[in-house]
mmCIF file of C-alpha atoms in Angstrom:
data_model
loop_
_atom_site.group_PDB
_atom_site.id
_atom_site.type_symbol
_atom_site.label_atom_id
_atom_site.label_comp_id
_atom_site.label_asym_id
_atom_site.label_seq_id
_atom_site.Cartn_x
_atom_site.Cartn_y
_atom_site.Cartn_z
ATOM 1 C CA MET J 1 37.276 3.594 59.699
ATOM 2 C CA LYS J 2 36.482 5.962 56.872
ATOM 3 C CA VAL J 3 39.278 6.139 54.201
ATOM 4 C CA GLY J 4 40.290 9.692 53.327
ATOM 5 C CA ARG J 5 42.383 9.078 50.369
ATOM 6 C CA LEU J 6 45.040 7.028 48.584
ATOM 7 C CA PHE J 7 48.257 8.570 47.221
ATOM 8 C CA THR J 8 50.978 6.820 45.347
ATOM 9 C CA SER J 9 54.559 7.598 44.379
ATOM 10 C CA GLU J 10 57.285 5.696 42.804
ATOM 11 C CA SER J 11 61.212 5.329 42.696
ATOM 12 C CA VAL J 12 63.533 3.572 40.254
ATOM 13 C CA THR J 13 66.999 2.100 40.977
ATOM 14 C CA GLU J 14 70.275 3.386 39.579
ATOM 15 C CA GLY J 15 70.264 0.719 37.081
ATOM 16 C CA HIS J 16 67.064 1.903 35.498
ATOM 17 C CA PRO J 17 68.044 3.425 32.058
ATOM 18 C CA ASP J 18 66.739 7.001 32.757
ATOM 19 C CA LYS J 19 68.596 6.896 36.099
ATOM 20 C CA MET J 20 71.791 5.776 34.347
ATOM 21 C CA ALA J 21 71.556 8.727 32.062
ATOM 22 C CA ASP J 22 71.131 11.030 35.146
ATOM 23 C CA LEU J 23 73.964 9.499 36.848
ATOM 24 C CA ILE J 24 76.378 9.874 33.808
ATOM 25 C CA SER J 25 75.399 13.457 33.354
ATOM 26 C CA ASP J 26 76.019 14.423 36.876
ATOM 27 C CA ALA J 27 79.225 12.451 36.921
ATOM 28 C CA ILE J 28 80.422 14.516 33.975
ATOM 29 C CA LEU J 29 79.181 17.770 35.708
ATOM 30 C CA ASP J 30 81.084 16.762 38.928
ATOM 31 C CA GLU J 31 84.303 16.234 37.130
ATOM 32 C CA PHE J 32 84.088 19.613 35.255
ATOM 33 C CA LEU J 33 83.480 21.422 38.767
ATOM 34 C CA ARG J 34 86.306 19.365 40.327
ATOM 35 C CA LYS J 35 88.657 21.046 37.838
ATOM 36 C CA ASP J 36 86.806 24.434 37.402
ATOM 37 C CA PRO J 37 84.332 25.448 40.170
ATOM 38 C CA HIS J 38 82.966 28.145 37.785
ATOM 39 C CA ALA J 39 82.262 25.715 34.908
ATOM 40 C CA HIS J 40 78.928 26.049 33.178
ATOM 41 C CA VAL J 41 77.505 22.723 32.149
ATOM 42 C CA ALA J 42 74.348 21.473 30.544
ATOM 43 C CA CYS J 43 74.949 17.743 29.856
ATOM 44 C CA GLU J 44 72.440 15.384 28.434
ATOM 45 C CA THR J 45 72.783 11.663 28.023
ATOM 46 C CA LEU J 46 70.866 9.085 26.073
ATOM 47 C CA LEU J 47 71.306 5.315 26.240
ATOM 48 C CA THR J 48 69.987 2.498 24.259
ATOM 49 C CA THR J 49 71.271 -1.096 23.563
ATOM 50 C CA GLY J 50 75.093 -0.919 23.449
ATOM 51 C CA LEU J 51 75.256 2.831 22.918
ATOM 52 C CA VAL J 52 75.626 5.901 25.035
ATOM 53 C CA ILE J 53 75.331 9.442 23.490
ATOM 54 C CA VAL J 54 76.500 12.513 25.479
ATOM 55 C CA SER J 55 75.509 15.845 24.208
ATOM 56 C CA GLY J 56 75.084 19.388 25.572
ATOM 57 C CA GLU J 57 76.824 22.587 26.165
ATOM 58 C CA VAL J 58 79.799 23.334 28.225
ATOM 59 C CA ARG J 59 82.080 26.298 29.028
ATOM 60 C CA ALA J 60 84.957 25.503 31.372
ATOM 61 C CA ASN J 61 88.582 25.887 32.059
ATOM 62 C CA ALA J 62 89.150 22.031 32.105
ATOM 63 C CA ASP J 63 89.604 19.065 29.863
ATOM 64 C CA ILE J 64 88.089 15.762 31.222
ATOM 65 C CA ASP J 65 88.062 12.248 29.981
ATOM 66 C CA ILE J 66 84.323 11.738 29.276
ATOM 67 C CA GLN J 67 84.744 8.237 27.891
ATOM 68 C CA LYS J 68 86.366 7.207 31.129
ATOM 69 C CA ILE J 69 83.894 8.855 33.285
ATOM 70 C CA VAL J 70 80.894 7.262 31.236
ATOM 71 C CA ARG J 71 82.309 3.774 31.395
ATOM 72 C CA GLN J 72 83.216 4.029 35.199
ATOM 73 C CA THR J 73 79.766 5.279 36.058
ATOM 74 C CA ILE J 74 78.123 2.306 34.273
ATOM 75 C CA ARG J 75 80.518 -0.073 35.860
ATOM 76 C CA GLU J 76 79.707 1.280 39.347
ATOM 77 C CA ILE J 77 75.964 0.713 38.581
ATOM 78 C CA GLY J 78 76.534 -2.819 37.854
ATOM 79 C CA TYR J 79 76.282 -3.327 34.154
ATOM 80 C CA THR J 80 79.599 -5.183 33.721
ATOM 81 C CA ARG J 81 78.648 -8.110 31.637
ATOM 82 C CA ALA J 82 76.990 -8.510 28.129
ATOM 83 C CA LYS J 83 74.570 -11.078 29.601
ATOM 84 C CA TYR J 84 73.160 -8.234 31.861
ATOM 85 C CA GLY J 85 72.167 -6.683 28.451
ATOM 86 C CA PHE J 86 74.751 -3.962 28.691
ATOM 87 C CA ASP J 87 78.538 -3.822 29.351
ATOM 88 C CA ALA J 88 80.547 -0.785 30.607
ATOM 89 C CA ASP J 89 83.714 -1.943 28.712
ATOM 90 C CA THR J 90 82.054 -2.691 25.297
ATOM 91 C CA CYS J 91 79.455 -0.341 24.783
ATOM 92 C CA SER J 92 79.850 2.453 22.250
ATOM 93 C CA VAL J 93 80.222 6.098 23.715
ATOM 94 C CA LEU J 94 79.527 9.053 21.185
ATOM 95 C CA ILE J 95 80.341 12.572 22.529
ATOM 96 C CA ALA J 96 78.759 15.755 21.171
ATOM 97 C CA LEU J 97 79.469 18.698 23.439
ATOM 98 C CA ASP J 98 79.378 22.143 22.244
ATOM 99 C CA GLU J 99 80.570 25.612 23.698
ATOM 100 C CA GLN J 100 77.613 27.306 25.672
ATOM 101 C CA SER J 101 75.751 29.955 23.645
ATOM 102 C CA SER J 102 77.355 33.486 23.913
ATOM 103 C CA ASP J 103 73.896 34.933 24.147
ATOM 104 C CA ILE J 104 73.164 32.863 27.207
ATOM 105 C CA ALA J 105 76.779 33.388 28.566
ATOM 106 C CA GLN J 106 76.184 37.276 28.378
ATOM 107 C CA GLY J 107 73.136 37.076 30.670
ATOM 108 C CA VAL J 108 74.751 34.521 33.089
ATOM 109 C CA ASP J 109 78.192 36.378 33.451
ATOM 110 C CA ALA J 110 76.505 39.825 33.831
ATOM 111 C CA ALA J 111 72.973 40.085 35.176
ATOM 112 C CA VAL J 112 70.786 42.906 34.247
ATOM 113 C CA GLU J 113 71.252 44.304 37.819
ATOM 114 C CA SER J 114 75.083 44.550 37.302
ATOM 115 C CA ARG J 115 74.892 45.923 33.762
ATOM 116 C CA GLN J 116 72.484 48.623 34.723
ATOM 117 C CA ALA J 117 73.964 49.083 38.206
ATOM 118 C CA LEU J 118 70.662 48.880 39.880
ATOM 119 C CA ASN J 119 71.621 48.581 43.452
ATOM 120 C CA ALA J 120 74.117 45.982 42.229
ATOM 121 C CA ASP J 121 76.491 44.210 44.674
ATOM 122 C CA SER J 122 78.966 41.268 44.033
ATOM 123 C CA LEU J 123 76.181 38.615 44.176
ATOM 124 C CA ASP J 124 74.286 40.546 41.431
ATOM 125 C CA LYS J 125 76.903 39.551 38.857
ATOM 126 C CA ILE J 126 75.394 36.119 37.928
ATOM 127 C CA GLY J 127 72.197 36.182 36.137
ATOM 128 C CA ALA J 128 69.713 33.249 35.956
ATOM 129 C CA GLY J 129 70.715 30.866 33.217
ATOM 130 C CA ASP J 130 67.080 30.572 32.043
ATOM 131 C CA GLN J 131 63.636 31.661 32.753
ATOM 132 C CA GLY J 132 61.362 29.230 34.693
ATOM 133 C CA LEU J 133 59.412 28.542 38.034
ATOM 134 C CA MET J 134 60.589 26.180 40.731
ATOM 135 C CA PHE J 135 59.057 24.612 43.710
ATOM 136 C CA GLY J 136 60.253 23.372 46.934
ATOM 137 C CA TYR J 137 58.274 21.458 49.470
ATOM 138 C CA ALA J 138 58.415 19.881 52.990
ATOM 139 C CA THR J 139 55.910 18.185 55.277
ATOM 140 C CA ASP J 140 56.044 16.849 58.904
ATOM 141 C CA GLU J 141 54.873 13.524 57.636
ATOM 142 C CA THR J 142 58.132 11.883 58.030
ATOM 143 C CA PRO J 143 61.518 12.524 59.908
ATOM 144 C CA SER J 144 63.019 13.596 56.459
ATOM 145 C CA TYR J 145 60.312 16.051 55.998
ATOM 146 C CA MET J 146 59.275 14.281 52.814
ATOM 147 C CA PRO J 147 55.932 12.741 51.681
ATOM 148 C CA MET J 148 55.592 9.289 53.098
ATOM 149 C CA ALA J 149 54.934 7.577 49.533
ATOM 150 C CA ILE J 150 58.052 8.935 47.907
ATOM 151 C CA TRP J 151 60.224 8.479 51.058
ATOM 152 C CA LEU J 152 59.461 4.761 51.296
ATOM 153 C CA SER J 153 59.625 4.131 47.552
ATOM 154 C CA HIS J 154 63.230 5.625 47.550
ATOM 155 C CA GLN J 155 64.091 3.402 50.681
ATOM 156 C CA LEU J 156 62.801 0.261 48.681
ATOM 157 C CA THR J 157 64.816 0.938 45.560
ATOM 158 C CA HIS J 158 67.942 1.770 47.574
ATOM 159 C CA ARG J 159 67.558 -1.422 49.464
ATOM 160 C CA LEU J 160 67.211 -3.201 46.090
ATOM 161 C CA ALA J 161 70.768 -1.979 45.175
ATOM 162 C CA VAL J 162 72.187 -2.854 48.542
ATOM 163 C CA VAL J 163 70.982 -6.534 48.663
ATOM 164 C CA ARG J 164 72.274 -6.750 45.011
ATOM 165 C CA LYS J 165 75.612 -5.120 45.589
ATOM 166 C CA GLU J 166 76.328 -7.003 48.835
ATOM 167 C CA GLY J 167 75.276 -10.411 47.474
ATOM 168 C CA ILE J 168 72.333 -10.905 49.895
ATOM 169 C CA VAL J 169 70.136 -11.619 46.998
ATOM 170 C CA PRO J 170 72.847 -12.527 44.315
ATOM 171 C CA TYR J 171 70.523 -13.190 41.303
ATOM 172 C CA LEU J 172 69.359 -9.553 41.043
ATOM 173 C CA ARG J 173 70.414 -7.256 38.286
ATOM 174 C CA PRO J 174 70.589 -3.363 38.264
ATOM 175 C CA ASP J 175 67.262 -2.378 36.952
ATOM 176 C CA GLY J 176 64.203 -2.049 39.188
ATOM 177 C CA LYS J 177 61.344 -0.060 40.382
ATOM 178 C CA ALA J 178 59.231 0.497 43.361
ATOM 179 C CA GLN J 179 55.897 2.089 44.089
ATOM 180 C CA VAL J 180 54.136 2.782 47.414
ATOM 181 C CA THR J 181 50.420 3.614 47.942
ATOM 182 C CA VAL J 182 49.671 5.265 51.358
ATOM 183 C CA GLU J 183 46.261 5.190 52.826
ATOM 184 C CA TYR J 184 45.254 8.375 54.780
ATOM 185 C CA ASP J 185 42.289 8.526 57.196
ATOM 186 C CA ALA J 186 39.530 11.008 57.064
ATOM 187 C CA GLN J 187 41.545 13.467 59.078
ATOM 188 C CA GLY J 188 44.474 13.378 56.640
ATOM 189 C CA GLN J 189 46.762 11.284 58.888
ATOM 190 C CA ILE J 190 48.731 8.242 57.580
ATOM 191 C CA HIS J 191 46.739 5.085 58.436
ATOM 192 C CA ARG J 192 48.408 2.247 56.568
ATOM 193 C CA ILE J 193 50.260 1.224 53.423
ATOM 194 C CA HIS J 194 47.687 0.141 50.952
ATOM 195 C CA THR J 195 49.824 -1.319 48.138
ATOM 196 C CA ILE J 196 53.330 -1.991 47.367
ATOM 197 C CA VAL J 197 54.639 -2.557 43.805
ATOM 198 C CA LEU J 198 58.107 -3.906 43.422
ATOM 199 C CA SER J 199 59.727 -4.929 40.111
ATOM 200 C CA THR J 200 63.379 -6.020 39.888
ATOM 201 C CA GLN J 201 65.655 -7.321 37.135
ATOM 202 C CA HIS J 202 66.887 -10.784 37.746
ATOM 203 C CA HIS J 203 68.754 -13.736 36.369
ATOM 204 C CA ASP J 204 67.071 -15.917 33.932
ATOM 205 C CA ASP J 205 66.836 -19.003 35.903
ATOM 206 C CA ILE J 206 65.107 -17.699 39.001
ATOM 207 C CA ALA J 207 61.473 -18.666 39.605
ATOM 208 C CA ASN J 208 59.151 -15.907 40.269
ATOM 209 C CA GLU J 209 58.003 -17.479 43.558
ATOM 210 C CA LYS J 210 61.570 -17.317 44.902
ATOM 211 C CA ILE J 211 61.875 -13.731 43.911
ATOM 212 C CA VAL J 212 58.490 -12.833 45.773
ATOM 213 C CA LYS J 213 59.799 -14.578 48.865
ATOM 214 C CA ASP J 214 63.126 -12.798 48.887
ATOM 215 C CA MET J 215 61.706 -9.407 48.024
ATOM 216 C CA LEU J 216 59.248 -9.677 51.019
ATOM 217 C CA GLU J 217 62.140 -10.943 53.347
ATOM 218 C CA HIS J 218 65.258 -8.900 52.297
ATOM 219 C CA VAL J 219 63.715 -5.724 50.776
ATOM 220 C CA ILE J 220 60.126 -4.770 51.778
ATOM 221 C CA ARG J 221 60.027 -5.912 55.537
ATOM 222 C CA PRO J 222 63.339 -4.388 56.507
ATOM 223 C CA VAL J 223 62.156 -1.028 54.862
ATOM 224 C CA ILE J 224 58.520 -0.550 55.455
ATOM 225 C CA PRO J 225 57.586 0.162 59.136
ATOM 226 C CA ALA J 226 55.655 -2.716 60.447
ATOM 227 C CA GLN J 227 52.902 -0.531 62.035
ATOM 228 C CA TYR J 228 51.924 0.343 58.573
ATOM 229 C CA LEU J 229 51.541 -3.193 57.186
ATOM 230 C CA ASP J 230 48.607 -5.491 57.775
ATOM 231 C CA ASP J 231 46.859 -8.468 56.144
ATOM 232 C CA GLN J 232 45.099 -6.357 53.789
ATOM 233 C CA THR J 233 48.200 -4.699 52.241
ATOM 234 C CA ILE J 234 48.437 -5.613 48.604
ATOM 235 C CA TYR J 235 51.904 -6.706 47.107
ATOM 236 C CA HIS J 236 52.614 -6.669 43.431
ATOM 237 C CA ILE J 237 56.156 -8.231 43.014
ATOM 238 C CA ASN J 238 57.326 -8.618 39.541
ATOM 239 C CA PRO J 239 53.792 -8.727 38.451
ATOM 240 C CA THR J 240 54.660 -9.490 34.821
ATOM 241 C CA GLY J 241 56.168 -12.681 36.077
ATOM 242 C CA ARG J 242 59.509 -11.976 34.351
ATOM 243 C CA PHE J 243 62.031 -9.170 34.252
ATOM 244 C CA VAL J 244 65.220 -10.507 32.709
ATOM 245 C CA ILE J 245 65.643 -7.875 29.869
ATOM 246 C CA GLY J 246 66.336 -4.477 31.576
ATOM 247 C CA GLY J 247 68.319 -1.332 31.663
ATOM 248 C CA PRO J 248 69.266 0.216 28.261
ATOM 249 C CA GLN J 249 68.569 -2.971 26.389
ATOM 250 C CA GLY J 250 64.996 -3.006 27.679
ATOM 251 C CA ASP J 251 64.250 0.628 27.303
ATOM 252 C CA THR J 252 65.922 3.713 26.152
ATOM 253 C CA GLY J 253 67.341 6.054 28.940
ATOM 254 C CA LEU J 254 67.431 9.973 28.740
ATOM 255 C CA THR J 255 68.537 12.582 31.310
ATOM 256 C CA GLY J 256 65.812 14.414 33.068
ATOM 257 C CA ARG J 257 63.045 12.013 32.473
ATOM 258 C CA LYS J 258 62.455 11.239 36.166
ATOM 259 C CA ILE J 259 61.754 14.588 37.540
ATOM 260 C CA ILE J 260 58.900 13.593 39.778
ATOM 261 C CA VAL J 261 60.920 10.716 41.269
ATOM 262 C CA ASP J 262 63.738 13.352 41.692
ATOM 263 C CA THR J 263 61.508 15.637 43.723
ATOM 264 C CA TYR J 264 58.365 14.864 45.769
ATOM 265 C CA GLY J 265 56.685 12.025 44.023
ATOM 266 C CA GLY J 266 53.912 14.141 42.860
ATOM 267 C CA ALA J 267 52.807 15.395 46.143
ATOM 268 C CA ALA J 268 53.916 18.976 45.394
ATOM 269 C CA HIS J 269 54.060 20.946 42.204
ATOM 270 C CA HIS J 270 56.923 20.828 39.741
ATOM 271 C CA GLY J 271 58.196 23.491 37.475
ATOM 272 C CA GLY J 272 58.961 21.003 34.857
ATOM 273 C CA GLY J 273 62.859 21.593 34.583
ATOM 274 C CA ALA J 274 65.123 18.668 35.328
ATOM 275 C CA PHE J 275 68.196 18.750 37.512
ATOM 276 C CA SER J 276 70.956 16.361 36.289
ATOM 277 C CA GLY J 277 73.805 17.522 34.232
ATOM 278 C CA LYS J 278 73.215 21.283 34.959
ATOM 279 C CA ASP J 279 75.533 23.404 36.971
ATOM 280 C CA ALA J 280 74.012 25.897 39.593
ATOM 281 C CA THR J 281 73.632 28.913 37.299
ATOM 282 C CA LYS J 282 70.748 26.871 35.958
ATOM 283 C CA VAL J 283 67.996 27.814 38.346
ATOM 284 C CA ASP J 284 66.025 24.617 37.415
ATOM 285 C CA ARG J 285 68.431 23.118 39.779
ATOM 286 C CA SER J 286 69.640 25.769 42.178
ATOM 287 C CA GLY J 287 66.243 27.385 42.557
ATOM 288 C CA SER J 288 64.525 24.062 43.283
ATOM 289 C CA TYR J 289 67.203 23.371 45.983
ATOM 290 C CA ALA J 290 66.794 26.678 47.484
ATOM 291 C CA ALA J 291 63.060 26.296 47.585
ATOM 292 C CA ARG J 292 63.364 23.141 49.336
ATOM 293 C CA TYR J 293 65.769 24.520 51.806
ATOM 294 C CA ILE J 294 63.339 27.276 52.533
ATOM 295 C CA ALA J 295 60.339 24.947 52.812
ATOM 296 C CA LYS J 296 62.074 22.590 55.129
ATOM 297 C CA HIS J 297 63.102 25.482 57.433
ATOM 298 C CA ILE J 298 59.494 26.733 57.632
ATOM 299 C CA VAL J 299 58.255 23.216 58.761
ATOM 300 C CA ALA J 300 61.063 22.369 60.981
ATOM 301 C CA ALA J 301 60.769 25.841 62.678
ATOM 302 C CA GLY J 302 57.215 24.950 63.705
ATOM 303 C CA LEU J 303 55.804 27.737 61.365
ATOM 304 C CA ALA J 304 53.632 25.220 59.398
ATOM 305 C CA ARG J 305 53.104 21.547 59.226
ATOM 306 C CA GLU J 306 53.260 21.661 55.431
ATOM 307 C CA ALA J 307 54.791 24.319 53.024
ATOM 308 C CA GLU J 308 55.363 24.772 49.359
ATOM 309 C CA VAL J 309 57.537 27.528 48.163
ATOM 310 C CA GLN J 310 57.691 28.807 44.590
ATOM 311 C CA VAL J 311 60.386 31.045 43.105
ATOM 312 C CA ALA J 312 60.551 32.221 39.472
ATOM 313 C CA TYR J 313 63.245 33.860 37.351
ATOM 314 C CA ALA J 314 63.824 35.557 33.984
ATOM 315 C CA ILE J 315 67.002 34.684 32.073
ATOM 316 C CA GLY J 316 69.866 37.073 32.710
ATOM 317 C CA VAL J 317 68.221 38.727 35.717
ATOM 318 C CA ALA J 318 69.652 38.033 39.340
ATOM 319 C CA HIS J 319 66.702 38.551 41.660
ATOM 320 C CA PRO J 320 63.622 36.287 41.407
ATOM 321 C CA VAL J 321 60.579 37.853 39.646
ATOM 322 C CA SER J 322 58.286 36.342 42.189
ATOM 323 C CA ILE J 323 58.227 34.334 45.505
ATOM 324 C CA SER J 324 55.192 32.593 46.911
ATOM 325 C CA VAL J 325 54.465 30.430 49.821
ATOM 326 C CA ASN J 326 51.508 27.885 50.442
ATOM 327 C CA THR J 327 51.017 26.372 53.857
ATOM 328 C CA PHE J 328 47.746 24.719 53.023
ATOM 329 C CA GLY J 329 46.022 26.091 56.090
ATOM 330 C CA THR J 330 48.603 24.799 58.446
ATOM 331 C CA GLY J 331 50.648 27.943 59.179
ATOM 332 C CA ILE J 332 50.750 29.829 62.337
ATOM 333 C CA VAL J 333 51.722 33.187 60.691
ATOM 334 C CA SER J 334 50.385 34.693 57.332
ATOM 335 C CA GLU J 335 52.101 33.763 54.217
ATOM 336 C CA GLU J 336 52.882 37.524 53.672
ATOM 337 C CA VAL J 337 54.852 37.442 56.941
ATOM 338 C CA LEU J 338 56.622 34.333 55.782
ATOM 339 C CA ILE J 339 57.616 35.756 52.454
ATOM 340 C CA GLN J 340 59.105 38.890 54.049
ATOM 341 C CA ALA J 341 61.043 36.739 56.494
ATOM 342 C CA ILE J 342 62.210 34.546 53.735
ATOM 343 C CA LEU J 343 63.618 37.581 51.883
ATOM 344 C CA LYS J 344 65.543 38.592 55.095
ATOM 345 C CA THR J 345 66.883 35.024 55.730
ATOM 346 C CA PHE J 346 67.764 33.611 52.329
ATOM 347 C CA ASP J 347 69.430 35.058 49.301
ATOM 348 C CA LEU J 348 67.590 33.775 46.146
ATOM 349 C CA ARG J 349 69.984 35.321 43.584
ATOM 350 C CA PRO J 350 71.746 32.524 41.604
ATOM 351 C CA ALA J 351 75.130 33.676 43.043
ATOM 352 C CA GLY J 352 73.550 34.029 46.537
ATOM 353 C CA ILE J 353 72.299 30.410 46.379
ATOM 354 C CA ILE J 354 75.476 29.062 45.187
ATOM 355 C CA LYS J 355 77.382 30.714 48.058
ATOM 356 C CA MET J 356 74.657 29.734 50.634
ATOM 357 C CA LEU J 357 74.439 26.139 49.425
ATOM 358 C CA GLN J 358 78.009 25.561 48.234
ATOM 359 C CA LEU J 359 76.744 24.548 44.853
ATOM 360 C CA ASP J 360 80.110 25.081 43.159
ATOM 361 C CA GLN J 361 81.339 21.919 44.574
ATOM 362 C CA PRO J 362 81.219 18.416 42.946
ATOM 363 C CA LEU J 363 78.369 16.909 44.956
ATOM 364 C CA TYR J 364 75.762 16.070 42.302
ATOM 365 C CA LYS J 365 76.366 12.501 41.148
ATOM 366 C CA GLN J 366 75.431 11.153 44.581
ATOM 367 C CA THR J 367 71.951 12.919 44.323
ATOM 368 C CA ALA J 368 71.238 11.387 40.864
ATOM 369 C CA ALA J 369 69.465 8.290 42.078
ATOM 370 C CA TYR J 370 67.160 7.890 45.185
ATOM 371 C CA GLY J 371 65.965 11.535 45.309
ATOM 372 C CA HIS J 372 67.503 14.854 45.540
ATOM 373 C CA PHE J 373 65.698 15.653 48.825
ATOM 374 C CA GLY J 374 65.095 14.009 52.200
ATOM 375 C CA ARG J 375 68.563 11.973 51.848
ATOM 376 C CA GLU J 376 69.299 11.132 55.335
ATOM 377 C CA ASP J 377 72.180 9.122 54.057
ATOM 378 C CA LEU J 378 73.923 12.135 52.694
ATOM 379 C CA ASP J 379 74.949 15.596 54.100
ATOM 380 C CA LEU J 380 73.489 17.742 51.434
ATOM 381 C CA PRO J 381 73.596 21.552 52.047
ATOM 382 C CA TRP J 382 70.073 22.219 51.027
ATOM 383 C CA GLU J 383 68.948 19.502 53.606
ATOM 384 C CA ARG J 384 70.511 21.300 56.534
ATOM 385 C CA LEU J 385 68.623 23.214 59.066
ATOM 386 C CA ASP J 386 71.215 25.840 59.769
ATOM 387 C CA ARG J 387 69.167 28.996 59.627
ATOM 388 C CA LEU J 388 66.276 28.086 62.076
ATOM 389 C CA GLU J 389 67.008 30.867 64.529
ATOM 390 C CA ILE J 390 67.489 33.421 61.835
ATOM 391 C CA LEU J 391 64.180 32.562 60.319
ATOM 392 C CA ARG J 392 62.485 32.686 63.644
ATOM 393 C CA ASP J 393 64.014 36.163 64.427
ATOM 394 C CA ALA J 394 62.957 37.472 60.960
ATOM 395 C CA ILE J 395 59.392 36.249 61.817
ATOM 396 C CA LYS J 396 59.442 37.930 65.100
ATOM 397 C CA SER J 397 60.730 41.220 63.381
ATOM 398 C CA GLN J 398 57.832 41.091 60.852
ATOM 399 C CA GLU J 399 55.191 40.613 63.575
ATOM 400 C CA LYS J 400 56.272 43.678 65.305
ATOM 401 C CA MET J 401 55.866 45.703 62.289
#
């Protein structure tokens, strides 16, 4: 059979230093929102050997114990002993949080539309916290409407955490990565899994042969559908032969450095903005969630097999400056009809998105590792398909015009 193409995506575990930073930033955000749903937070975390630095800008009617949140998050990840290279109870934690800029606050609290009374209503009050462009994507490749490569990569890293925490493979440590290469046939259909890369931190005394055997038995085979594996599938398991030094001891971690892992594994565009540590007035996060919500509805409604939605904003302005849709030739209606139906079905002003997707709630920490989209293990508002009939009706209305 002629091979069409190969495509690869990766994921990392919660013990990867960059994911640790994301988890800490989102844990802090959640605690602010728990005490003040209107809190404005932009929290960045940096980790290195024995040190955590938390910085950023916050405006909230709440006081929280950031030291406690940082240490508890690290403890939950599993860095609880110095021999793991990092210890939740003995690491240093430095905090440098400032007040949100009054110039930014002015545009967020009173959007251009409300200040100029240009057809303003109550949802015009909040302006976008920054300019930027955001993308959402969906495909019928998997039950989660996610691309196969990133979907399987996340399942592998999540399984790594499960077998570690449940003691199924007791010598594992928190840091780890997975990468899956999917082979498509000439018609663009998934043919097989071409390559799997799996790297996991481990106890010093474990032989690499033992790790390879256990990863195949307890991680890879329980996750990867058997019909996609064959005797030609390539496995690279701890390919360096040793992965004892990991986490912040092995590499510096920083919030927002895994934005492709967080989204679609490179299968769709990315606007460049990170999610973690940001409240929903930051459209990097809320706009991307809304775009995924829309794209998933388009595919689930049978309007296209694949859809990418772009929205763009100006700082201090409530309404998006542009909306575009690309169905890659798979749509059954024109993209102009789709855009008009989207405008009737979904409110893309920041306040509208917050209301529509309940984004003033403390729900972000659970998304910081293993992807923000396609999470069948979580009930995330932007993953629900609760507007299918509204969207279909809007399409019918547009087609009659």
